[in-house]
Amino acid sequence: MTTSEIRAAFLRYFERQGHLAIPSASLVPFEDDPSVLLTIAGMQPLKSYFLGAASPPAPRMTSSQKCFRTNDIDQVGHTARHLTFFEMLGNFSIGDYFKDDAIRFGWEVSTEVFGLDPERIWITIFEGMPGVPADEEAFERWVALGVPPERIQRLGDPDNFWKAGPTGPCGPNTELYLDRGEAFGPPGGPASGSDRYLEYWNLVFMQYDRGPDGSLSGLPAKNIDTGAGLERLAAILQDVPSVFDTDAFRPLIAWAEGASGRAYGRDARDDRALRVLADHGRAMTFLAADGVRPGNEGRDYILRRIVRRAVSEAGHLGLEPEAVAGLAAPVVEGWGDAYPELRERAAEVRDVIGAEAEQFARTLSQGRRLLAEVIERSAGGRVRGEDAFRLHDTYGFPLDLTLEAAGDAGLEVDAEGFERLMREQRERSRAGAGAGADGVADGAAALAREAAPTEFVGWDATTADTRVTAAAELGDGTALVKLERSPFYAEGGGQVSDVGEIAGSEGRARVIDAFRLGDDQVLRVRLQEGALPVGAEVTATVDAARRRQTQANHTATHVLNWALRETLGAGVRQAGSYVGPDKLRFDFTHRGRVPAETLERIERMVNERVDQDRPVGWRIMGREDAAEAGAIGLFEEKYGERVRVVDTGGFSKELCGGTHVSRTGEIGPFAIVSEGSTGAGARRIEALTGTAALAYLRERERELQAELAARDERIRQLQAELKRAKSARTDVGSLAGDAVEAGGVRALVAQVEAADMDELLAISDRLKQSLGDTAAVVLGAASDGKALVVANLAPGAVAAGLKAGAIIREVAPIVGGGGGGKDAMARAGGRDPSRLPEALDAARAILTADRGS
Ligand code: SER
């Protein structure tokens, strides 16, 4: 059964039992449930019904609920079973049926709907604790359904007592396990903890409410809450070793394989990365579709963390950070039918993930540079906890990357020091959220008053010889510094602050931020060598490449503003902007969306102005004169009597305090990436220039090509399937004629063409059917350089004394492999297809041997 079929069969069964199928609630819990950040179980959206605080739409409900659990986030990838996001199938009764029916439904679904072998099902029940008796009713019920008492085991709290959180609805539960056979671990039942037994369904008898003091009181009614992890069920029913091998996950793994050129199942480290991409890719798509946005707190931070982890693992596979946004496509494809919100918000999801990945990529590359410095500085010793912490805190650089790089250089990391600083920071942020950043801004304002205003010389220059006029340590390894003259642009008018370096004979520091205080400014620096006391002569140097990109984006913003007014009318007013080295964003007043053709025209107009390579200049003038000269801009807001007017190529004049390129040609290619609503009554355009624009266009082209290639591949697969189906059918007819009668069975041994084990099995099934009740079929096939062998026996052949498992155990070693199975069916794979004929001869000898019957 495919994952979708399992989901549908489950819901359909419970609908037939009078349940209302309710759609999955959002991953973001209702506002009145502050107990969790994200939905963790199917019962969660129904909590108020269990508590009797609201009345349910129906007393019997069933759902497939989107869930997210963070407790194992760091395990994901390392194992073949941990997931963050998963789907939970459940059936619920609010004061309607209770234990008897819940257990009966669980049994019927397991054995009839899913066709699980009753002999392989194990049960656990609650053994009791002070105040709550052992669950003898559940025991009796299971025994009445035919489960032998020795396959029912008792466990205590927490295994068999379920609670959604420290307080709230809870109760004893009974769990269903599947025995996967001796290959997976020792016997002893689920209570032994052996991996051989896989839990697949939890039935909770929700009858208590736990108070804040830990006491249990009865709920208004006795309820049922069950949960079955869909992914795990799929792995069981598809008989594959892990959730990542199920039909639902294969396309995600395949996407990551295709993008990276690495194959799953070859290398443990690659596998970890591929699994992280599959799980996190799915999780981030669902989270973003439910409106979660990457950030620093709560569920926003969860999203940020998984995007970042995916980016790191993508890096391991040699993929670009932005590539992780591509994972959204196979997720939408695979789950869009069951969860339509994915399709509706596909574009938005991509943007959210792409932007976060891109931002993290910048952080990472800055961090890498710093890391290289740290490693060099630490040569022969160990990396200080402070350095590891700074990398993490300022650059978002994960500790494992620092550990890895340090390890490569033969260095240790003071992990204890790192942890201590992390703890201290957590305490600080608990003591007063936000106080840190405000504190620095206050300090900057105080420092500004200590010396004459800084003269800003950065409109044309990116370097200046100057002097420190005031300085103050901040106690976190950074300091505030004021300069006499400064080439550093301090954030304002949408343009971000410059970063760079200050160096003199006494010391050297990295400039990480610049505060604008009216016409004055203060820099935040991180000291790297020596000291920068007041009076020190220094050279201040702006990070020129970053500045150049920022300037190109700033001038492009002016040209865009002009083109918008030309096409949409002079009513267009700037409502906000962001101008950074990475991109530009322009918010403007306009009704309704800008049609694609108009956007294209705007983009073309900007590129034409770029081509014309017009000069860009500026002048300071009286405000009235500026207005008269037709300059546009926020006259009322923040400018004094004298204003700065930037003239771009003679066609646009704008009030602006920012820095610009000197000719429009320096902008390079210009590309609009998106147009949408800001949510605040304005429209927003995001655009790229220069190499970023080229890279974007190239990526779009690659995607298009990948889509085309994927389509071709699908067609190819369909054709191959068609061919296989045809050839399989003809094979069966002629092959069946080769069967021989021997010792009361109709034996057929043959080598056939099959693409994989599934197909070989299917052919053997068809042959078995056409040969009747005494069929004994052994088939071999060579596929992908491997040997596949199947023994498939009809009941009459088993009665005649043949055992499929024994046959396979005998012949598998001949092809260099192993395998096994039951009496009726067994299969094996081997490394050596050239010895298939020999193996089949051996099988023939067994089938036709004298069995004395
Ligand atoms: N609430 C229970 C669980 O999460 C059953 O749905 O396992």
PDB file of N, CA, C and O in Angstrom, residues 556-578 584-596 598-600 602-603 606 632-634 654 670 672-687:
ATOM      1  N   ALA A 556      20.170  51.376  -8.300  1.00  0.00           N
ATOM      2  CA  ALA A 556      19.119  50.626  -9.005  1.00  0.00           C
ATOM      3  C   ALA A 556      17.752  50.930  -8.393  1.00  0.00           C
ATOM      4  O   ALA A 556      16.740  50.990  -9.108  1.00  0.00           O
ATOM      5  N   THR A 557      17.701  51.134  -7.087  1.00  0.00           N
ATOM      6  CA  THR A 557      16.433  51.449  -6.426  1.00  0.00           C
ATOM      7  C   THR A 557      15.874  52.768  -6.972  1.00  0.00           C
ATOM      8  O   THR A 557      14.675  52.888  -7.231  1.00  0.00           O
ATOM      9  N   HIS A 558      16.762  53.750  -7.174  1.00  0.00           N
ATOM     10  CA  HIS A 558      16.293  55.025  -7.735  1.00  0.00           C
ATOM     11  C   HIS A 558      15.763  54.832  -9.152  1.00  0.00           C
ATOM     12  O   HIS A 558      14.737  55.400  -9.526  1.00  0.00           O
ATOM     13  N   VAL A 559      16.503  54.045  -9.948  1.00  0.00           N
ATOM     14  CA  VAL A 559      16.048  53.847 -11.333  1.00  0.00           C
ATOM     15  C   VAL A 559      14.713  53.097 -11.330  1.00  0.00           C
ATOM     16  O   VAL A 559      13.798  53.417 -12.086  1.00  0.00           O
ATOM     17  N   LEU A 560      14.584  52.130 -10.435  1.00  0.00           N
ATOM     18  CA  LEU A 560      13.330  51.380 -10.327  1.00  0.00           C
ATOM     19  C   LEU A 560      12.174  52.312  -9.938  1.00  0.00           C
ATOM     20  O   LEU A 560      11.085  52.251 -10.524  1.00  0.00           O
ATOM     21  N   ASN A 561      12.428  53.168  -8.981  1.00  0.00           N
ATOM     22  CA  ASN A 561      11.422  54.130  -8.526  1.00  0.00           C
ATOM     23  C   ASN A 561      10.948  54.976  -9.717  1.00  0.00           C
ATOM     24  O   ASN A 561       9.750  55.178  -9.930  1.00  0.00           O
ATOM     25  N   TRP A 562      11.897  55.421 -10.508  1.00  0.00           N
ATOM     26  CA  TRP A 562      11.566  56.207 -11.703  1.00  0.00           C
ATOM     27  C   TRP A 562      10.708  55.386 -12.662  1.00  0.00           C
ATOM     28  O   TRP A 562       9.662  55.832 -13.139  1.00  0.00           O
ATOM     29  N   ALA A 563      11.136  54.126 -12.932  1.00  0.00           N
ATOM     30  CA  ALA A 563      10.417  53.290 -13.901  1.00  0.00           C
ATOM     31  C   ALA A 563       9.004  52.984 -13.407  1.00  0.00           C
ATOM     32  O   ALA A 563       8.054  52.917 -14.199  1.00  0.00           O
ATOM     33  N   LEU A 564       8.835  52.814 -12.117  1.00  0.00           N
ATOM     34  CA  LEU A 564       7.507  52.555 -11.558  1.00  0.00           C
ATOM     35  C   LEU A 564       6.591  53.742 -11.782  1.00  0.00           C
ATOM     36  O   LEU A 564       5.425  53.594 -12.166  1.00  0.00           O
ATOM     37  N   ARG A 565       7.129  54.935 -11.563  1.00  0.00           N
ATOM     38  CA  ARG A 565       6.308  56.138 -11.752  1.00  0.00           C
ATOM     39  C   ARG A 565       5.973  56.335 -13.221  1.00  0.00           C
ATOM     40  O   ARG A 565       4.874  56.776 -13.566  1.00  0.00           O
ATOM     41  N   GLU A 566       6.918  55.981 -14.086  1.00  0.00           N
ATOM     42  CA  GLU A 566       6.666  56.097 -15.523  1.00  0.00           C
ATOM     43  C   GLU A 566       5.547  55.159 -15.962  1.00  0.00           C
ATOM     44  O   GLU A 566       4.730  55.512 -16.800  1.00  0.00           O
ATOM     45  N   THR A 567       5.521  53.956 -15.426  1.00  0.00           N
ATOM     46  CA  THR A 567       4.547  52.972 -15.909  1.00  0.00           C
ATOM     47  C   THR A 567       3.248  52.981 -15.107  1.00  0.00           C
ATOM     48  O   THR A 567       2.182  52.849 -15.678  1.00  0.00           O
ATOM     49  N   LEU A 568       3.353  53.118 -13.784  1.00  0.00           N
ATOM     50  CA  LEU A 568       2.142  53.027 -12.955  1.00  0.00           C
ATOM     51  C   LEU A 568       1.554  54.397 -12.628  1.00  0.00           C
ATOM     52  O   LEU A 568       0.476  54.485 -12.065  1.00  0.00           O
ATOM     53  N   GLY A 569       2.300  55.462 -12.944  1.00  0.00           N
ATOM     54  CA  GLY A 569       1.787  56.807 -12.692  1.00  0.00           C
ATOM     55  C   GLY A 569       2.510  57.481 -11.541  1.00  0.00           C
ATOM     56  O   GLY A 569       3.122  56.831 -10.689  1.00  0.00           O
ATOM     57  N   ALA A 570       2.403  58.791 -11.516  1.00  0.00           N
ATOM     58  CA  ALA A 570       3.136  59.585 -10.530  1.00  0.00           C
ATOM     59  C   ALA A 570       2.563  59.415  -9.127  1.00  0.00           C
ATOM     60  O   ALA A 570       3.112  59.929  -8.161  1.00  0.00           O
ATOM     61  N   GLY A 571       1.449  58.673  -9.039  1.00  0.00           N
ATOM     62  CA  GLY A 571       0.865  58.425  -7.716  1.00  0.00           C
ATOM     63  C   GLY A 571       1.699  57.461  -6.887  1.00  0.00           C
ATOM     64  O   GLY A 571       1.492  57.317  -5.682  1.00  0.00           O
ATOM     65  N   VAL A 572       2.638  56.800  -7.517  1.00  0.00           N
ATOM     66  CA  VAL A 572       3.478  55.851  -6.787  1.00  0.00           C
ATOM     67  C   VAL A 572       4.343  56.595  -5.774  1.00  0.00           C
ATOM     68  O   VAL A 572       5.051  57.528  -6.107  1.00  0.00           O
ATOM     69  N   ARG A 573       4.234  56.199  -4.513  1.00  0.00           N
ATOM     70  CA  ARG A 573       5.048  56.810  -3.456  1.00  0.00           C
ATOM     71  C   ARG A 573       5.861  55.732  -2.766  1.00  0.00           C
ATOM     72  O   ARG A 573       5.325  54.659  -2.467  1.00  0.00           O
ATOM     73  N   GLN A 574       7.094  56.058  -2.473  1.00  0.00           N
ATOM     74  CA  GLN A 574       7.930  55.112  -1.741  1.00  0.00           C
ATOM     75  C   GLN A 574       7.362  54.900  -0.337  1.00  0.00           C
ATOM     76  O   GLN A 574       7.030  55.861   0.346  1.00  0.00           O
ATOM     77  N   ALA A 575       7.256  53.647   0.079  1.00  0.00           N
ATOM     78  CA  ALA A 575       6.720  53.373   1.417  1.00  0.00           C
ATOM     79  C   ALA A 575       7.754  52.690   2.305  1.00  0.00           C
ATOM     80  O   ALA A 575       7.473  52.359   3.445  1.00  0.00           O
ATOM     81  N   GLY A 576       8.920  52.479   1.781  1.00  0.00           N
ATOM     82  CA  GLY A 576       9.968  51.831   2.578  1.00  0.00           C
ATOM     83  C   GLY A 576      10.945  51.167   1.640  1.00  0.00           C
ATOM     84  O   GLY A 576      10.627  50.942   0.464  1.00  0.00           O
ATOM     85  N   SER A 577      12.147  50.892   2.134  1.00  0.00           N
ATOM     86  CA  SER A 577      13.090  50.185   1.272  1.00  0.00           C
ATOM     87  C   SER A 577      14.168  49.520   2.094  1.00  0.00           C
ATOM     88  O   SER A 577      14.393  49.861   3.252  1.00  0.00           O
ATOM     89  N   TYR A 578      14.793  48.532   1.472  1.00  0.00           N
ATOM     90  CA  TYR A 578      15.978  47.896   2.053  1.00  0.00           C
ATOM     91  C   TYR A 578      17.001  47.879   0.937  1.00  0.00           C
ATOM     92  O   TYR A 578      16.714  47.426  -0.179  1.00  0.00           O
ATOM     93  N   LEU A 584      17.854  44.369  -3.213  1.00  0.00           N
ATOM     94  CA  LEU A 584      17.118  45.568  -2.862  1.00  0.00           C
ATOM     95  C   LEU A 584      15.641  45.223  -2.771  1.00  0.00           C
ATOM     96  O   LEU A 584      15.150  44.289  -3.418  1.00  0.00           O
ATOM     97  N   ARG A 585      14.979  45.950  -1.884  1.00  0.00           N
ATOM     98  CA  ARG A 585      13.544  45.736  -1.712  1.00  0.00           C
ATOM     99  C   ARG A 585      12.915  47.114  -1.735  1.00  0.00           C
ATOM    100  O   ARG A 585      13.430  48.046  -1.122  1.00  0.00           O
ATOM    101  N   PHE A 586      11.844  47.262  -2.479  1.00  0.00           N
ATOM    102  CA  PHE A 586      11.248  48.575  -2.597  1.00  0.00           C
ATOM    103  C   PHE A 586       9.756  48.453  -2.351  1.00  0.00           C
ATOM    104  O   PHE A 586       9.061  47.718  -3.050  1.00  0.00           O
ATOM    105  N   ASP A 587       9.264  49.146  -1.333  1.00  0.00           N
ATOM    106  CA  ASP A 587       7.829  49.136  -1.033  1.00  0.00           C
ATOM    107  C   ASP A 587       7.226  50.435  -1.554  1.00  0.00           C
ATOM    108  O   ASP A 587       7.813  51.503  -1.367  1.00  0.00           O
ATOM    109  N   PHE A 588       6.070  50.331  -2.163  1.00  0.00           N
ATOM    110  CA  PHE A 588       5.466  51.536  -2.732  1.00  0.00           C
ATOM    111  C   PHE A 588       3.951  51.432  -2.707  1.00  0.00           C
ATOM    112  O   PHE A 588       3.388  50.338  -2.668  1.00  0.00           O
ATOM    113  N   THR A 589       3.321  52.598  -2.737  1.00  0.00           N
ATOM    114  CA  THR A 589       1.859  52.615  -2.699  1.00  0.00           C
ATOM    115  C   THR A 589       1.337  52.362  -4.108  1.00  0.00           C
ATOM    116  O   THR A 589       1.778  52.978  -5.066  1.00  0.00           O
ATOM    117  N   HIS A 590       0.449  51.429  -4.210  1.00  0.00           N
ATOM    118  CA  HIS A 590      -0.193  51.144  -5.495  1.00  0.00           C
ATOM    119  C   HIS A 590      -1.344  50.193  -5.218  1.00  0.00           C
ATOM    120  O   HIS A 590      -1.249  49.341  -4.347  1.00  0.00           O
ATOM    121  N   ARG A 591      -2.413  50.351  -5.976  1.00  0.00           N
ATOM    122  CA  ARG A 591      -3.551  49.457  -5.778  1.00  0.00           C
ATOM    123  C   ARG A 591      -3.416  48.221  -6.640  1.00  0.00           C
ATOM    124  O   ARG A 591      -3.200  48.332  -7.831  1.00  0.00           O
ATOM    125  N   GLY A 592      -3.543  47.064  -6.036  1.00  0.00           N
ATOM    126  CA  GLY A 592      -3.572  45.825  -6.808  1.00  0.00           C
ATOM    127  C   GLY A 592      -2.195  45.403  -7.275  1.00  0.00           C
ATOM    128  O   GLY A 592      -1.238  46.171  -7.222  1.00  0.00           O
ATOM    129  N   ARG A 593      -2.153  44.163  -7.741  1.00  0.00           N
ATOM    130  CA  ARG A 593      -0.839  43.653  -8.119  1.00  0.00           C
ATOM    131  C   ARG A 593      -0.390  44.218  -9.454  1.00  0.00           C
ATOM    132  O   ARG A 593      -1.206  44.647 -10.260  1.00  0.00           O
ATOM    133  N   VAL A 594       0.907  44.245  -9.641  1.00  0.00           N
ATOM    134  CA  VAL A 594       1.454  44.739 -10.901  1.00  0.00           C
ATOM    135  C   VAL A 594       1.515  43.549 -11.857  1.00  0.00           C
ATOM    136  O   VAL A 594       2.156  42.547 -11.553  1.00  0.00           O
ATOM    137  N   PRO A 595       0.813  43.649 -13.009  1.00  0.00           N
ATOM    138  CA  PRO A 595       0.772  42.499 -13.911  1.00  0.00           C
ATOM    139  C   PRO A 595       2.176  42.101 -14.403  1.00  0.00           C
ATOM    140  O   PRO A 595       3.063  42.951 -14.499  1.00  0.00           O
ATOM    141  N   ALA A 596       2.309  40.822 -14.721  1.00  0.00           N
ATOM    142  CA  ALA A 596       3.618  40.304 -15.120  1.00  0.00           C
ATOM    143  C   ALA A 596       4.212  41.079 -16.308  1.00  0.00           C
ATOM    144  O   ALA A 596       5.409  41.371 -16.333  1.00  0.00           O
ATOM    145  N   THR A 598       3.732  44.171 -17.126  1.00  0.00           N
ATOM    146  CA  THR A 598       4.205  45.476 -16.676  1.00  0.00           C
ATOM    147  C   THR A 598       5.533  45.330 -15.938  1.00  0.00           C
ATOM    148  O   THR A 598       6.462  46.121 -16.130  1.00  0.00           O
ATOM    149  N   LEU A 599       5.617  44.283 -15.122  1.00  0.00           N
ATOM    150  CA  LEU A 599       6.869  44.051 -14.402  1.00  0.00           C
ATOM    151  C   LEU A 599       8.022  43.851 -15.374  1.00  0.00           C
ATOM    152  O   LEU A 599       9.113  44.368 -15.189  1.00  0.00           O
ATOM    153  N   GLU A 600       7.718  43.102 -16.432  1.00  0.00           N
ATOM    154  CA  GLU A 600       8.751  42.851 -17.435  1.00  0.00           C
ATOM    155  C   GLU A 600       9.194  44.155 -18.080  1.00  0.00           C
ATOM    156  O   GLU A 600      10.367  44.388 -18.326  1.00  0.00           O
ATOM    157  N   ILE A 602       9.004  47.136 -16.763  1.00  0.00           N
ATOM    158  CA  ILE A 602       9.765  47.910 -15.780  1.00  0.00           C
ATOM    159  C   ILE A 602      11.209  47.412 -15.721  1.00  0.00           C
ATOM    160  O   ILE A 602      12.160  48.181 -15.744  1.00  0.00           O
ATOM    161  N   GLU A 603      11.337  46.086 -15.700  1.00  0.00           N
ATOM    162  CA  GLU A 603      12.675  45.500 -15.646  1.00  0.00           C
ATOM    163  C   GLU A 603      13.492  45.916 -16.872  1.00  0.00           C
ATOM    164  O   GLU A 603      14.659  46.285 -16.768  1.00  0.00           O
ATOM    165  N   VAL A 606      14.638  49.562 -16.669  1.00  0.00           N
ATOM    166  CA  VAL A 606      15.796  49.744 -15.782  1.00  0.00           C
ATOM    167  C   VAL A 606      17.059  49.299 -16.507  1.00  0.00           C
ATOM    168  O   VAL A 606      18.070  50.008 -16.530  1.00  0.00           O
ATOM    169  N   ILE A 632      11.984  64.074  -6.070  1.00  0.00           N
ATOM    170  CA  ILE A 632      10.968  63.374  -5.296  1.00  0.00           C
ATOM    171  C   ILE A 632      11.600  62.861  -4.019  1.00  0.00           C
ATOM    172  O   ILE A 632      12.816  62.764  -3.914  1.00  0.00           O
ATOM    173  N   GLY A 633      10.758  62.499  -3.065  1.00  0.00           N
ATOM    174  CA  GLY A 633      11.313  61.955  -1.830  1.00  0.00           C
ATOM    175  C   GLY A 633      10.512  62.412  -0.655  1.00  0.00           C
ATOM    176  O   GLY A 633       9.512  63.119  -0.788  1.00  0.00           O
ATOM    177  N   LEU A 634      10.927  61.984   0.502  1.00  0.00           N
ATOM    178  CA  LEU A 634      10.164  62.238   1.713  1.00  0.00           C
ATOM    179  C   LEU A 634      10.532  63.606   2.266  1.00  0.00           C
ATOM    180  O   LEU A 634      11.269  63.719   3.236  1.00  0.00           O
ATOM    181  N   GLU A 654      16.188  62.573  -6.647  1.00  0.00           N
ATOM    182  CA  GLU A 654      15.575  62.108  -5.408  1.00  0.00           C
ATOM    183  C   GLU A 654      16.339  62.628  -4.209  1.00  0.00           C
ATOM    184  O   GLU A 654      17.572  62.640  -4.225  1.00  0.00           O
ATOM    185  N   PHE A 670      19.990  43.778 -14.125  1.00  0.00           N
ATOM    186  CA  PHE A 670      18.995  44.006 -13.088  1.00  0.00           C
ATOM    187  C   PHE A 670      17.868  42.984 -13.270  1.00  0.00           C
ATOM    188  O   PHE A 670      17.368  42.814 -14.387  1.00  0.00           O
ATOM    189  N   ILE A 672      14.134  41.513 -11.533  1.00  0.00           N
ATOM    190  CA  ILE A 672      13.084  41.522 -10.511  1.00  0.00           C
ATOM    191  C   ILE A 672      12.811  40.081 -10.095  1.00  0.00           C
ATOM    192  O   ILE A 672      12.587  39.212 -10.936  1.00  0.00           O
ATOM    193  N   VAL A 673      12.861  39.836  -8.797  1.00  0.00           N
ATOM    194  CA  VAL A 673      12.698  38.486  -8.294  1.00  0.00           C
ATOM    195  C   VAL A 673      11.261  38.232  -7.848  1.00  0.00           C
ATOM    196  O   VAL A 673      10.721  37.150  -8.002  1.00  0.00           O
ATOM    197  N   SER A 674      10.629  39.262  -7.280  1.00  0.00           N
ATOM    198  CA  SER A 674       9.255  39.050  -6.845  1.00  0.00           C
ATOM    199  C   SER A 674       8.499  40.362  -6.739  1.00  0.00           C
ATOM    200  O   SER A 674       9.099  41.433  -6.596  1.00  0.00           O
ATOM    201  N   GLU A 675       7.178  40.241  -6.812  1.00  0.00           N
ATOM    202  CA  GLU A 675       6.292  41.375  -6.592  1.00  0.00           C
ATOM    203  C   GLU A 675       5.168  40.851  -5.735  1.00  0.00           C
ATOM    204  O   GLU A 675       4.638  39.768  -6.000  1.00  0.00           O
ATOM    205  N   GLY A 676       4.835  41.557  -4.661  1.00  0.00           N
ATOM    206  CA  GLY A 676       3.759  41.059  -3.817  1.00  0.00           C
ATOM    207  C   GLY A 676       3.267  42.156  -2.903  1.00  0.00           C
ATOM    208  O   GLY A 676       3.661  43.311  -3.040  1.00  0.00           O
ATOM    209  N   SER A 677       2.402  41.735  -1.957  1.00  0.00           N
ATOM    210  CA  SER A 677       1.865  42.710  -1.023  1.00  0.00           C
ATOM    211  C   SER A 677       2.731  42.726   0.230  1.00  0.00           C
ATOM    212  O   SER A 677       3.263  41.706   0.645  1.00  0.00           O
ATOM    213  N   THR A 678       2.888  43.881   0.853  1.00  0.00           N
ATOM    214  CA  THR A 678       3.656  43.939   2.096  1.00  0.00           C
ATOM    215  C   THR A 678       2.784  43.521   3.266  1.00  0.00           C
ATOM    216  O   THR A 678       3.260  43.348   4.368  1.00  0.00           O
ATOM    217  N   GLY A 679       1.493  43.395   3.019  1.00  0.00           N
ATOM    218  CA  GLY A 679       0.576  43.118   4.112  1.00  0.00           C
ATOM    219  C   GLY A 679       0.187  44.400   4.830  1.00  0.00           C
ATOM    220  O   GLY A 679      -0.636  44.405   5.721  1.00  0.00           O
ATOM    221  N   ALA A 680       0.807  45.532   4.459  1.00  0.00           N
ATOM    222  CA  ALA A 680       0.490  46.799   5.121  1.00  0.00           C
ATOM    223  C   ALA A 680      -0.032  47.789   4.084  1.00  0.00           C
ATOM    224  O   ALA A 680       0.257  48.977   4.139  1.00  0.00           O
ATOM    225  N   GLY A 681      -0.761  47.279   3.121  1.00  0.00           N
ATOM    226  CA  GLY A 681      -1.395  48.155   2.139  1.00  0.00           C
ATOM    227  C   GLY A 681      -0.461  48.674   1.068  1.00  0.00           C
ATOM    228  O   GLY A 681      -0.808  49.572   0.314  1.00  0.00           O
ATOM    229  N   ALA A 682       0.731  48.148   0.988  1.00  0.00           N
ATOM    230  CA  ALA A 682       1.643  48.587  -0.067  1.00  0.00           C
ATOM    231  C   ALA A 682       2.104  47.378  -0.861  1.00  0.00           C
ATOM    232  O   ALA A 682       1.887  46.235  -0.460  1.00  0.00           O
ATOM    233  N   ARG A 683       2.708  47.642  -2.012  1.00  0.00           N
ATOM    234  CA  ARG A 683       3.279  46.573  -2.819  1.00  0.00           C
ATOM    235  C   ARG A 683       4.774  46.514  -2.557  1.00  0.00           C
ATOM    236  O   ARG A 683       5.372  47.516  -2.144  1.00  0.00           O
ATOM    237  N   ARG A 684       5.351  45.372  -2.805  1.00  0.00           N
ATOM    238  CA  ARG A 684       6.787  45.212  -2.556  1.00  0.00           C
ATOM    239  C   ARG A 684       7.437  44.517  -3.742  1.00  0.00           C
ATOM    240  O   ARG A 684       6.955  43.490  -4.201  1.00  0.00           O
ATOM    241  N   ILE A 685       8.528  45.125  -4.213  1.00  0.00           N
ATOM    242  CA  ILE A 685       9.308  44.479  -5.270  1.00  0.00           C
ATOM    243  C   ILE A 685      10.671  44.142  -4.703  1.00  0.00           C
ATOM    244  O   ILE A 685      11.288  44.963  -4.025  1.00  0.00           O
ATOM    245  N   GLU A 686      11.134  42.931  -4.970  1.00  0.00           N
ATOM    246  CA  GLU A 686      12.497  42.583  -4.607  1.00  0.00           C
ATOM    247  C   GLU A 686      13.270  42.355  -5.889  1.00  0.00           C
ATOM    248  O   GLU A 686      12.749  41.771  -6.844  1.00  0.00           O
ATOM    249  N   ALA A 687      14.507  42.852  -5.910  1.00  0.00           N
ATOM    250  CA  ALA A 687      15.289  42.739  -7.134  1.00  0.00           C
ATOM    251  C   ALA A 687      16.754  42.535  -6.813  1.00  0.00           C
ATOM    252  O   ALA A 687      17.216  42.795  -5.702  1.00  0.00           O
TER     253      ALA A 687
END
